[in-house]
PDB file of C-alpha atoms in Angstrom:
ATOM      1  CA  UNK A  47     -12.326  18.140  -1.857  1.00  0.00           C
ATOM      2  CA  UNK A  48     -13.219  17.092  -5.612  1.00  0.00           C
ATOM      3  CA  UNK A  49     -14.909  19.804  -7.637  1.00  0.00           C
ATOM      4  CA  UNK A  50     -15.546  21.909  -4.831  1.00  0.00           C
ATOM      5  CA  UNK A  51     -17.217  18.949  -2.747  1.00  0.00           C
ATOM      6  CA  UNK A  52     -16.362  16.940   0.089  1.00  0.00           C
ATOM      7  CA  UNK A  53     -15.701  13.753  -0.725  1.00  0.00           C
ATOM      8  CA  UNK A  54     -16.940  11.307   2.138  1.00  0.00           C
ATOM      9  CA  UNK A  55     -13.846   9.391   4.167  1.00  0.00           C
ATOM     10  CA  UNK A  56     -14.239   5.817   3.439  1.00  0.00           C
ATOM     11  CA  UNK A  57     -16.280   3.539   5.517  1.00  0.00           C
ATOM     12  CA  UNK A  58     -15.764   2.333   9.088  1.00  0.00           C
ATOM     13  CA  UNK A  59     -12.462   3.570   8.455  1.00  0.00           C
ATOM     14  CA  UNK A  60      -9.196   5.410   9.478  1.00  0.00           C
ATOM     15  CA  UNK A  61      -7.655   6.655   6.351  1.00  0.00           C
ATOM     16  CA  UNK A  62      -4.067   7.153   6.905  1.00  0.00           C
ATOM     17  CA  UNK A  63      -2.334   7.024   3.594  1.00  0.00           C
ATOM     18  CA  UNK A  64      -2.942   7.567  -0.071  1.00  0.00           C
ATOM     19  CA  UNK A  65      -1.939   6.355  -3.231  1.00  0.00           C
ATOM     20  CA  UNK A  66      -3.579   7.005  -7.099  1.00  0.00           C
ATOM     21  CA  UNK A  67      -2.570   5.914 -10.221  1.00  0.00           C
ATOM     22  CA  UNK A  68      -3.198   9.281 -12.630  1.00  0.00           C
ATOM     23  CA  UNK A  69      -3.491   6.634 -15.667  1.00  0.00           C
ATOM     24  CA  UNK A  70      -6.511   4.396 -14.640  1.00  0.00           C
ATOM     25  CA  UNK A  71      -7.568   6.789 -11.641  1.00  0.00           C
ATOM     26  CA  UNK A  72      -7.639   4.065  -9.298  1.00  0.00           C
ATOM     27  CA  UNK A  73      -6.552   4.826  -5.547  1.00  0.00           C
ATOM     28  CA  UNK A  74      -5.154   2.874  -2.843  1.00  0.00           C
ATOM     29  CA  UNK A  75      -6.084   4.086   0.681  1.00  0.00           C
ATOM     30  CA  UNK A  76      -4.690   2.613   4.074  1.00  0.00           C
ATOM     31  CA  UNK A  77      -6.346   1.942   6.954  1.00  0.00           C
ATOM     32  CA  UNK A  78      -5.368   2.299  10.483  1.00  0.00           C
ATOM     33  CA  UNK A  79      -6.469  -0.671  12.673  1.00  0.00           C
ATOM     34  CA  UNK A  80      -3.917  -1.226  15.705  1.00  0.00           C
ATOM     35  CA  UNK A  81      -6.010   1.855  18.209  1.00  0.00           C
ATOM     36  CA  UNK A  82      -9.347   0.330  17.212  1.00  0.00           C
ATOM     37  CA  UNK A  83      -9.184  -3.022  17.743  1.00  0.00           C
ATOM     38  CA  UNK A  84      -9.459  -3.277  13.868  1.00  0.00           C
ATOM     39  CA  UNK A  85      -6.904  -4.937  11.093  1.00  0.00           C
ATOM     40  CA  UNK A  86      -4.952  -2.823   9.229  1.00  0.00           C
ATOM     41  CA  UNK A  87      -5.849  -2.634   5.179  1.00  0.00           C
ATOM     42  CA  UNK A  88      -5.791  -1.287   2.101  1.00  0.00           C
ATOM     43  CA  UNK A  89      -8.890  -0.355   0.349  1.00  0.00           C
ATOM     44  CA  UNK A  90      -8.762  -0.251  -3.532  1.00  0.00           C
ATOM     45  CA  UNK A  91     -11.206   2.421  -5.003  1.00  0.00           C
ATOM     46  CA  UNK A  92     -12.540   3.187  -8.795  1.00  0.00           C
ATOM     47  CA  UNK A  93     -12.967   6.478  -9.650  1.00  0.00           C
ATOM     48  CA  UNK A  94     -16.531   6.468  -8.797  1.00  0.00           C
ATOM     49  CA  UNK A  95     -14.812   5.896  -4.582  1.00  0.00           C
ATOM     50  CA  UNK A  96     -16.434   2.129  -4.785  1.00  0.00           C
ATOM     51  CA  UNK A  97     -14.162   0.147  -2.810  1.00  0.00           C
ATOM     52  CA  UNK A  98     -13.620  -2.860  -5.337  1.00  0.00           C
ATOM     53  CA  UNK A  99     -11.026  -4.688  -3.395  1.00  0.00           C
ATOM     54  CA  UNK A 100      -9.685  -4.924   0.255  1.00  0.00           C
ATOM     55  CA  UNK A 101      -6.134  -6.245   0.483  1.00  0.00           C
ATOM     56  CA  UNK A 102      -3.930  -7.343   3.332  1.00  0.00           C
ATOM     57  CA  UNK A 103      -6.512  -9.214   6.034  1.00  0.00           C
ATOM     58  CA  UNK A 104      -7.080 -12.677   4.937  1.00  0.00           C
ATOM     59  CA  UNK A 105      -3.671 -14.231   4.658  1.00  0.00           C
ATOM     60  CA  UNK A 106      -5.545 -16.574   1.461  1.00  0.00           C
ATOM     61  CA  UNK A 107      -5.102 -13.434  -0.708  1.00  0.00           C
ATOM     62  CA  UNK A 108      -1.599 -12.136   0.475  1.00  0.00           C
ATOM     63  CA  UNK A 109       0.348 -11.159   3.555  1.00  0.00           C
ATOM     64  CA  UNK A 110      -1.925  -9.348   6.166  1.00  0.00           C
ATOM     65  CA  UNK A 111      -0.743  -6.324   7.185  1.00  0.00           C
ATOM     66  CA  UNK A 112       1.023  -5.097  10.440  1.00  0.00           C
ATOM     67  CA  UNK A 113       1.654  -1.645  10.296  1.00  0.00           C
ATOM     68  CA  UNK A 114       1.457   0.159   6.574  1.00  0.00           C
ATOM     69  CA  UNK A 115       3.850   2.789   6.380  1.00  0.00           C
ATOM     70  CA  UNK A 116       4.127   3.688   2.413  1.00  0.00           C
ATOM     71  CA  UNK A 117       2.064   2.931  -0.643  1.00  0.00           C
ATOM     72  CA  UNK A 118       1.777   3.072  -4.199  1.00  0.00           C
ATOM     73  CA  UNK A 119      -0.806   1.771  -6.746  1.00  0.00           C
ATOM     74  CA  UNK A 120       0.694   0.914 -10.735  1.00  0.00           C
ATOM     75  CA  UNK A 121      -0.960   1.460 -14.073  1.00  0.00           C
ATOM     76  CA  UNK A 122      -1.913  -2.155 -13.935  1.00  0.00           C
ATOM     77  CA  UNK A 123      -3.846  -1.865 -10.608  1.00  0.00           C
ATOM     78  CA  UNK A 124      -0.887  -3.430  -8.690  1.00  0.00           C
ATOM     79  CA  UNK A 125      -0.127  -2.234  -5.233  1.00  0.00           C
ATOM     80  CA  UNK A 126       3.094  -2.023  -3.681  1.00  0.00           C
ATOM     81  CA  UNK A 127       2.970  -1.318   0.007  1.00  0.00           C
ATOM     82  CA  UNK A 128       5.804  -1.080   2.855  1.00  0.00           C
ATOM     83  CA  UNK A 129       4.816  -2.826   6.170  1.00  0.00           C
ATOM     84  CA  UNK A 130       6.532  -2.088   9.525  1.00  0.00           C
ATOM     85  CA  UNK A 131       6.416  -4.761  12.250  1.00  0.00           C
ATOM     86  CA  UNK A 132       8.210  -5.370  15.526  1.00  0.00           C
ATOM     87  CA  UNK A 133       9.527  -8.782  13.827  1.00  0.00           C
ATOM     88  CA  UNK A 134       9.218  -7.655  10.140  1.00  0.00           C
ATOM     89  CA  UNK A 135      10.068  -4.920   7.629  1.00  0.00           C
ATOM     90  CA  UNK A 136       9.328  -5.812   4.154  1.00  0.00           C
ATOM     91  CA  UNK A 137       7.848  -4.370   1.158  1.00  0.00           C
ATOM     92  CA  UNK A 138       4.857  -6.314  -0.414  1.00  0.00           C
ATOM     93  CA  UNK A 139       3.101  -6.665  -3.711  1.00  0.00           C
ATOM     94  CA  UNK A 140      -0.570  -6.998  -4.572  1.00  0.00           C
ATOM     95  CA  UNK A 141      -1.370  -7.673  -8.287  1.00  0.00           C
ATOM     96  CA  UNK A 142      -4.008  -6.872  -9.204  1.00  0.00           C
ATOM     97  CA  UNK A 143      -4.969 -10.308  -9.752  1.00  0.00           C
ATOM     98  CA  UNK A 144      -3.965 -13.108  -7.931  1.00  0.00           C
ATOM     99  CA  UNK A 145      -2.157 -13.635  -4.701  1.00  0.00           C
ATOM    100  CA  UNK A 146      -0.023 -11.087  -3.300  1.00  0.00           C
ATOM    101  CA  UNK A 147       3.663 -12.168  -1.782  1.00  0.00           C
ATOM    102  CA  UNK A 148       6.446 -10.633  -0.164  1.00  0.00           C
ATOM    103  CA  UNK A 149       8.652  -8.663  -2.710  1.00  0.00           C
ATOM    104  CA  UNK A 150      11.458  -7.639  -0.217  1.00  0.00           C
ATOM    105  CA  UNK A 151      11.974  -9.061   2.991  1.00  0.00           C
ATOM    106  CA  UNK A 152      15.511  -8.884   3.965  1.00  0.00           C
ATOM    107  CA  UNK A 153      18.122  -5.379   4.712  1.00  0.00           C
ATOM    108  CA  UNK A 154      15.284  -3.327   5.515  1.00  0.00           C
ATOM    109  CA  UNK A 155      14.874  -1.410   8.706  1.00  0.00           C
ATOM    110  CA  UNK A 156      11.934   0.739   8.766  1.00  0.00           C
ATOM    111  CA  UNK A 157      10.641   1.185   5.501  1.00  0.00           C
ATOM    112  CA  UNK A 158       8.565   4.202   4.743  1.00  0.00           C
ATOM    113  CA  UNK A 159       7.899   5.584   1.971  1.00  0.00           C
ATOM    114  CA  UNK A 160       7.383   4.252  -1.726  1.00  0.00           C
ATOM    115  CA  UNK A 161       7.297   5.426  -4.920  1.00  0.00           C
ATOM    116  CA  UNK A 162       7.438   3.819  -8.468  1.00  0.00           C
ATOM    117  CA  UNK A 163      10.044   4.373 -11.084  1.00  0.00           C
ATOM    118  CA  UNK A 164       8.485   4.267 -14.947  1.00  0.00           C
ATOM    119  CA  UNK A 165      11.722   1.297 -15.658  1.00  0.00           C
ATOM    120  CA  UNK A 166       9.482  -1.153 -13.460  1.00  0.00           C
ATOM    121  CA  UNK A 167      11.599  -0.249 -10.361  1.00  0.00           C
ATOM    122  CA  UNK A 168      10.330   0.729  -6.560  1.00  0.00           C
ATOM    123  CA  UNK A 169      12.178   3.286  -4.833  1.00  0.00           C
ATOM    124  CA  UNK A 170      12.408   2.585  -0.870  1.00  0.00           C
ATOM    125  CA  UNK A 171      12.839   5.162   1.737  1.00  0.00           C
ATOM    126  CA  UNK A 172      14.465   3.197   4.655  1.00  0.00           C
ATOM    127  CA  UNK A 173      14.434   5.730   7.575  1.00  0.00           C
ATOM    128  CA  UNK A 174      16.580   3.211   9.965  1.00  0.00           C
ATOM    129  CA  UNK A 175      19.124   2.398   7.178  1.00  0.00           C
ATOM    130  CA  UNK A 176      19.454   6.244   6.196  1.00  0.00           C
ATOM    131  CA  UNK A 177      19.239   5.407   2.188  1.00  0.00           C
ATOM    132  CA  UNK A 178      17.158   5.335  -0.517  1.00  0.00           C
ATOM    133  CA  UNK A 179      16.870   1.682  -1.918  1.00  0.00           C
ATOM    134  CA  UNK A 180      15.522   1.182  -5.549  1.00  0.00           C
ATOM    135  CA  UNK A 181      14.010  -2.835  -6.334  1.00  0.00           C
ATOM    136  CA  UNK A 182      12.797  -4.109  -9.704  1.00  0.00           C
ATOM    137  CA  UNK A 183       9.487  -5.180  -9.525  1.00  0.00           C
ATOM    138  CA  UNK A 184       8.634  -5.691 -12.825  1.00  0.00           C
TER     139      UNK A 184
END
């Protein structure tokens, strides 16, 4: 709800996780894909909810996807996101121009949750681990 109105769910969609940067007002918003035969992605969205970039299915722009688990967008429109896979746990990076590419890929067992640090740092919840891991980024 925004201003008392619903806000439609994005399209063709399974929204399962959301990110906004209060500073530009930009929001990142996961998509399920594994139950429905679709991809998994991320959806960029301007404040006016048009979808102005969709990140993690076409391996030319970035890693695609397995299973998103956490995600966070920066004041820069970069999105940091932590992917789960039977083979793979890793935390990638999006800029917000340019090609995305893994920004952690080894000690990680089930990454989950993400959140950004104002130093340029991304804090890691690693469920499997039982620890809090903090990266620079930036």
């Amino acid at each position: 709800v925004i201003h008392g109105q619903w806000k439609p769910s994005i399209p063709s969609g399974q929204p399962y996780l959301v990110a906004a940067c209060l500073t530009t007002g930009l929001m990142a918003v996961s998509e399920r894909g594994n139950e429905t035969g679709r991809v998994p992605c991320i959806r960029v969205l301007e404040p006016g909810w048009n979808t102005i970039r969709i990140l993690g299915v076409c391996s030319g722009l970035g890693p695609v996807l397995t299973c998103p688990w956490g995600l966070c967008i920066d004041s820069d429109g970069d999105v940091l996101v932590a992917d789960w896979g039977k083979q793979q746990h890793r935390v990638l990076i999006y800029p917000s121009k340019g090609v995305g590419w893994p920004l952690v890929t080894d000690n990680l067992s089930s990454p989950r949750g993400l959140a950004l640090l104002p130093d340029g740092h991304v804090v890691v919840s690693d469920s499997m681990n039982h620890c809090i891991k903090i990266y620079h980024y930036k």
